[in-house]
PDB file of C-alpha atoms in Angstrom:
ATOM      1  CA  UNK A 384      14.856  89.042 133.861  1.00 49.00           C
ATOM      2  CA  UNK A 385      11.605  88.049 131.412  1.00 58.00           C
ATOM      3  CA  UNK A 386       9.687  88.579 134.879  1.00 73.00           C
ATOM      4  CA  UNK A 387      10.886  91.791 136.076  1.00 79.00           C
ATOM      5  CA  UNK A 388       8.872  94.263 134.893  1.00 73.00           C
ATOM      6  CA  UNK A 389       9.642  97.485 133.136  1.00 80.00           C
ATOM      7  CA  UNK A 390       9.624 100.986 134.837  1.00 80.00           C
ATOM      8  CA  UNK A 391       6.586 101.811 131.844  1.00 82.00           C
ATOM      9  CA  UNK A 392       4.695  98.574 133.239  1.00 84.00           C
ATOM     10  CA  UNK A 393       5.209  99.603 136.896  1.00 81.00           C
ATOM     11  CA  UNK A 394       3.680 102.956 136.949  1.00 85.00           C
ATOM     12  CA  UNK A 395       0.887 101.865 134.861  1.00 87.00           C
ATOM     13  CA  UNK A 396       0.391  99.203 137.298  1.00 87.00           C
ATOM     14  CA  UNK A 397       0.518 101.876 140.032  1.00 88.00           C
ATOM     15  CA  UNK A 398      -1.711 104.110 138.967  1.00 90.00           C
ATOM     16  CA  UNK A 399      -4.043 100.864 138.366  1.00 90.00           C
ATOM     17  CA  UNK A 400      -3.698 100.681 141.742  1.00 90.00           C
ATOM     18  CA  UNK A 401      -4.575 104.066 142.639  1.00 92.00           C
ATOM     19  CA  UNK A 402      -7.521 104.314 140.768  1.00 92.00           C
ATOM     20  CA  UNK A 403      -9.204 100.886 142.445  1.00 91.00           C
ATOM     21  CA  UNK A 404      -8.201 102.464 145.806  1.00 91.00           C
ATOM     22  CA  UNK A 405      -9.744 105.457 145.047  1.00 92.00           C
ATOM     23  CA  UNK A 406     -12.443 103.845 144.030  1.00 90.00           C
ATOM     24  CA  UNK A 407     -12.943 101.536 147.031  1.00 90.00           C
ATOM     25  CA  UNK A 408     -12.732 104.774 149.101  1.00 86.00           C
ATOM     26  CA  UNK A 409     -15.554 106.482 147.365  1.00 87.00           C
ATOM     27  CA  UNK A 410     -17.599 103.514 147.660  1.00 85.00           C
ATOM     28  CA  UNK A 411     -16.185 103.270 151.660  1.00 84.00           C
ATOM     29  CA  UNK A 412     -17.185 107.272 151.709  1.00 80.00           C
ATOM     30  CA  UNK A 413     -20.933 106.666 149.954  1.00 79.00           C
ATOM     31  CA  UNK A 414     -21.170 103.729 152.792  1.00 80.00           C
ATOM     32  CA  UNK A 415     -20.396 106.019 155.448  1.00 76.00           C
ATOM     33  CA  UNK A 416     -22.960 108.851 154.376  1.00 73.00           C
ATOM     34  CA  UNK A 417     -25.921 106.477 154.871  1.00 76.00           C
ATOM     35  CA  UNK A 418     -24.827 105.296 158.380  1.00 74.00           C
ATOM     36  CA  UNK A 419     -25.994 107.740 161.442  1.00 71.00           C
ATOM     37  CA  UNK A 420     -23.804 108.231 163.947  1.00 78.00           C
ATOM     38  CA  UNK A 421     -25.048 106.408 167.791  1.00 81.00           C
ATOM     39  CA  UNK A 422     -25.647 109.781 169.497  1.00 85.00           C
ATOM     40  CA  UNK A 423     -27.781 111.100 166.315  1.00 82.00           C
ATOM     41  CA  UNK A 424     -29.667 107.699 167.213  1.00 84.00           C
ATOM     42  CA  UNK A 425     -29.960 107.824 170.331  1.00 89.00           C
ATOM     43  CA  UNK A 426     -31.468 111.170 170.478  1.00 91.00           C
ATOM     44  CA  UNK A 427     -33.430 110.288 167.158  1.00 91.00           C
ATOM     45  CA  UNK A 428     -35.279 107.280 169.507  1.00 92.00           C
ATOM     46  CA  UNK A 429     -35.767 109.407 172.535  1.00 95.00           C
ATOM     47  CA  UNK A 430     -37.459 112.012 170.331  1.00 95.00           C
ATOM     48  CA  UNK A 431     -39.478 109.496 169.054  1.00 95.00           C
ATOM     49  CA  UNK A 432     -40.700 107.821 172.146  1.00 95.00           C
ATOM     50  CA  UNK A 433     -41.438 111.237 173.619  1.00 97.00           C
ATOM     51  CA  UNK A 434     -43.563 111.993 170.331  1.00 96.00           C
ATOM     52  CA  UNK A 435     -44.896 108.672 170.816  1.00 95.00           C
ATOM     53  CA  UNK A 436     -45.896 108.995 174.555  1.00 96.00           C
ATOM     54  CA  UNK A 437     -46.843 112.141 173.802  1.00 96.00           C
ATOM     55  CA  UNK A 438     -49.491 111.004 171.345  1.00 96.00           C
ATOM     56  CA  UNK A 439     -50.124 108.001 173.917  1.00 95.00           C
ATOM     57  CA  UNK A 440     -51.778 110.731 176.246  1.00 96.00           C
ATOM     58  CA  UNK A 441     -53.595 113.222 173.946  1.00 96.00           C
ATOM     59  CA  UNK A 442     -55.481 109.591 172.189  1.00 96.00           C
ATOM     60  CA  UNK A 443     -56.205 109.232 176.007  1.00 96.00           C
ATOM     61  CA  UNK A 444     -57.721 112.600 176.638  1.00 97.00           C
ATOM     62  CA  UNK A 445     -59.930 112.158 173.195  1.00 96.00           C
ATOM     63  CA  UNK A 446     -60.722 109.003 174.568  1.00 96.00           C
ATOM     64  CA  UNK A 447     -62.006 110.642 178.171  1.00 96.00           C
ATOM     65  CA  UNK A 448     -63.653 113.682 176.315  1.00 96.00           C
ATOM     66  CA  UNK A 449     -65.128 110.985 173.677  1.00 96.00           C
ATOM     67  CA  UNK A 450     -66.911 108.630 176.772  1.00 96.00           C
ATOM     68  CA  UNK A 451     -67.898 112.404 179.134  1.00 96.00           C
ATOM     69  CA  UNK A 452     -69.143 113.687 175.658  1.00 97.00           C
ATOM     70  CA  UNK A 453     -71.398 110.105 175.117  1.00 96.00           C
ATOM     71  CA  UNK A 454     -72.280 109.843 179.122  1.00 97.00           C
ATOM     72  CA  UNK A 455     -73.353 113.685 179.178  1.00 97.00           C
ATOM     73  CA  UNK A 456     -75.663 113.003 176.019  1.00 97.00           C
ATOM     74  CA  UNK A 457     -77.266 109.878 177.324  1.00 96.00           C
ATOM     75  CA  UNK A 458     -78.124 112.144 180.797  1.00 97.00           C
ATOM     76  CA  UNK A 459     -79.706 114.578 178.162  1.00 97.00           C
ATOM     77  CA  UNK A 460     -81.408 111.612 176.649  1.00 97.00           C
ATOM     78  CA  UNK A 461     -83.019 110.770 179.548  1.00 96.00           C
ATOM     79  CA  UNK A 462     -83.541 113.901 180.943  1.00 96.00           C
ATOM     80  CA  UNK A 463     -85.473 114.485 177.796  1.00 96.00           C
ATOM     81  CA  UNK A 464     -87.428 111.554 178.118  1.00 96.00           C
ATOM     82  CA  UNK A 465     -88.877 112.110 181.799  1.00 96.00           C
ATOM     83  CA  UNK A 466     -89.431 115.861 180.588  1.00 96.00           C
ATOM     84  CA  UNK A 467     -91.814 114.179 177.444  1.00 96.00           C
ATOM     85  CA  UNK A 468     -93.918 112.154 179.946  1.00 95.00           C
ATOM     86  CA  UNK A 469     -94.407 114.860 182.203  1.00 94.00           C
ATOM     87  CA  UNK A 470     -95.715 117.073 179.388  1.00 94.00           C
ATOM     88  CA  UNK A 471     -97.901 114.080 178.331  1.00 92.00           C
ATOM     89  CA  UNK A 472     -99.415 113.631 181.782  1.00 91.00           C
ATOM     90  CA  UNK A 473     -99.754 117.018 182.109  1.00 89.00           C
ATOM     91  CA  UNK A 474    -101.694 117.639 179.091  1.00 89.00           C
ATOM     92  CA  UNK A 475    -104.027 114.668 179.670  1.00 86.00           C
ATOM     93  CA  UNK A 476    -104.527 115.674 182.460  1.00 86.00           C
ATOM     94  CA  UNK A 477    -105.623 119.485 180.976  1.00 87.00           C
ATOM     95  CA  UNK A 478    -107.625 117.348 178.741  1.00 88.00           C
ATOM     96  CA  UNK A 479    -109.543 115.146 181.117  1.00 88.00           C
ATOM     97  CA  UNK A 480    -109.856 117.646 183.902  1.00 87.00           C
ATOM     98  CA  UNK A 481    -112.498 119.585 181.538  1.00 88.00           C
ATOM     99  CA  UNK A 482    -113.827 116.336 180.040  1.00 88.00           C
ATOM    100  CA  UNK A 483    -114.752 115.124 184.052  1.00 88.00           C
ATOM    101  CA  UNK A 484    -115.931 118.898 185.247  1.00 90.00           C
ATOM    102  CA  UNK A 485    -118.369 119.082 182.520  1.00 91.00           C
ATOM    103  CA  UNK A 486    -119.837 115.570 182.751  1.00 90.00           C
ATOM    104  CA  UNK A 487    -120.082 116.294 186.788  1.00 90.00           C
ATOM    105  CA  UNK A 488    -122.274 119.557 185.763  1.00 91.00           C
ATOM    106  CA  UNK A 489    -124.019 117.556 183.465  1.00 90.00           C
ATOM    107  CA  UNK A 490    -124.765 114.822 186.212  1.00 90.00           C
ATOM    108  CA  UNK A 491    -125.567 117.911 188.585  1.00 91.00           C
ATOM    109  CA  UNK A 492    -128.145 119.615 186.465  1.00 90.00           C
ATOM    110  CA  UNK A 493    -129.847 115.648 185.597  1.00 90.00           C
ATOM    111  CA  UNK A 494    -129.876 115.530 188.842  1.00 90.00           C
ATOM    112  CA  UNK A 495    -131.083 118.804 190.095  1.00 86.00           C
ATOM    113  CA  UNK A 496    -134.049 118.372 187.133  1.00 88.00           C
ATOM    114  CA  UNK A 497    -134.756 114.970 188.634  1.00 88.00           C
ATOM    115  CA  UNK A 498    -134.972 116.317 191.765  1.00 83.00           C
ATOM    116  CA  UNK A 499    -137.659 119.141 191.572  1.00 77.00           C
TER     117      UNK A 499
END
């Protein structure tokens, strides 16, 4: 009977027992916390691809507004431009039209003098 074991050594070796399966069920319990259930995922990733196309389209509108915005302003550019040169020609053309009218009275009185 040296390997029998007392009624003392039992219950101490029971609630040994105990407390490592309590223990492994905490642990089991802290496991289970941290793991998300396959619905909670599922809807998790179709939120996320919705967000995702979501942001997909309004990058795509910026995009659009971004190359209307840079094609409006190089119409304005050029719009600009040919408005410039017109007001260039035009004022040369104030500025010679005086310029040629007085040298063609000029010319018109040398040649009205010269002509007497």
């Amino acid at each position: 009977m040296p390997d029998e074991l007392s009624v003392g050594e039992l219950g101490r070796a029971v609630a040994a027992l105990r407390q490592e399966i309590q223990v492994m069920g905490q642990g089991i319990n802290a496991r289970l916390d941290k793991v998300v259930s396959t619905e909670v995922y599922t809807l998790q990733s179709a939120y996320t691809d919705q967000r995702i196309t979501a942001l997909g389209q309004e990058v795509q509108k910026v995009a659009d507004a971004r190359d209307s915005l840079e094609t409006a302003f190089e119409q304005y550019q050029l719009a600009e431009r040919d408005r410039r040169e017109r007001e260039r020609q035009a004022r040369l053309y104030q500025m010679v039209l005086p310029v040629l009218m007085g040298l063609l009275s000029a010319a018109i009185a040398v040649w009205a003098v010269v002509a007497k």
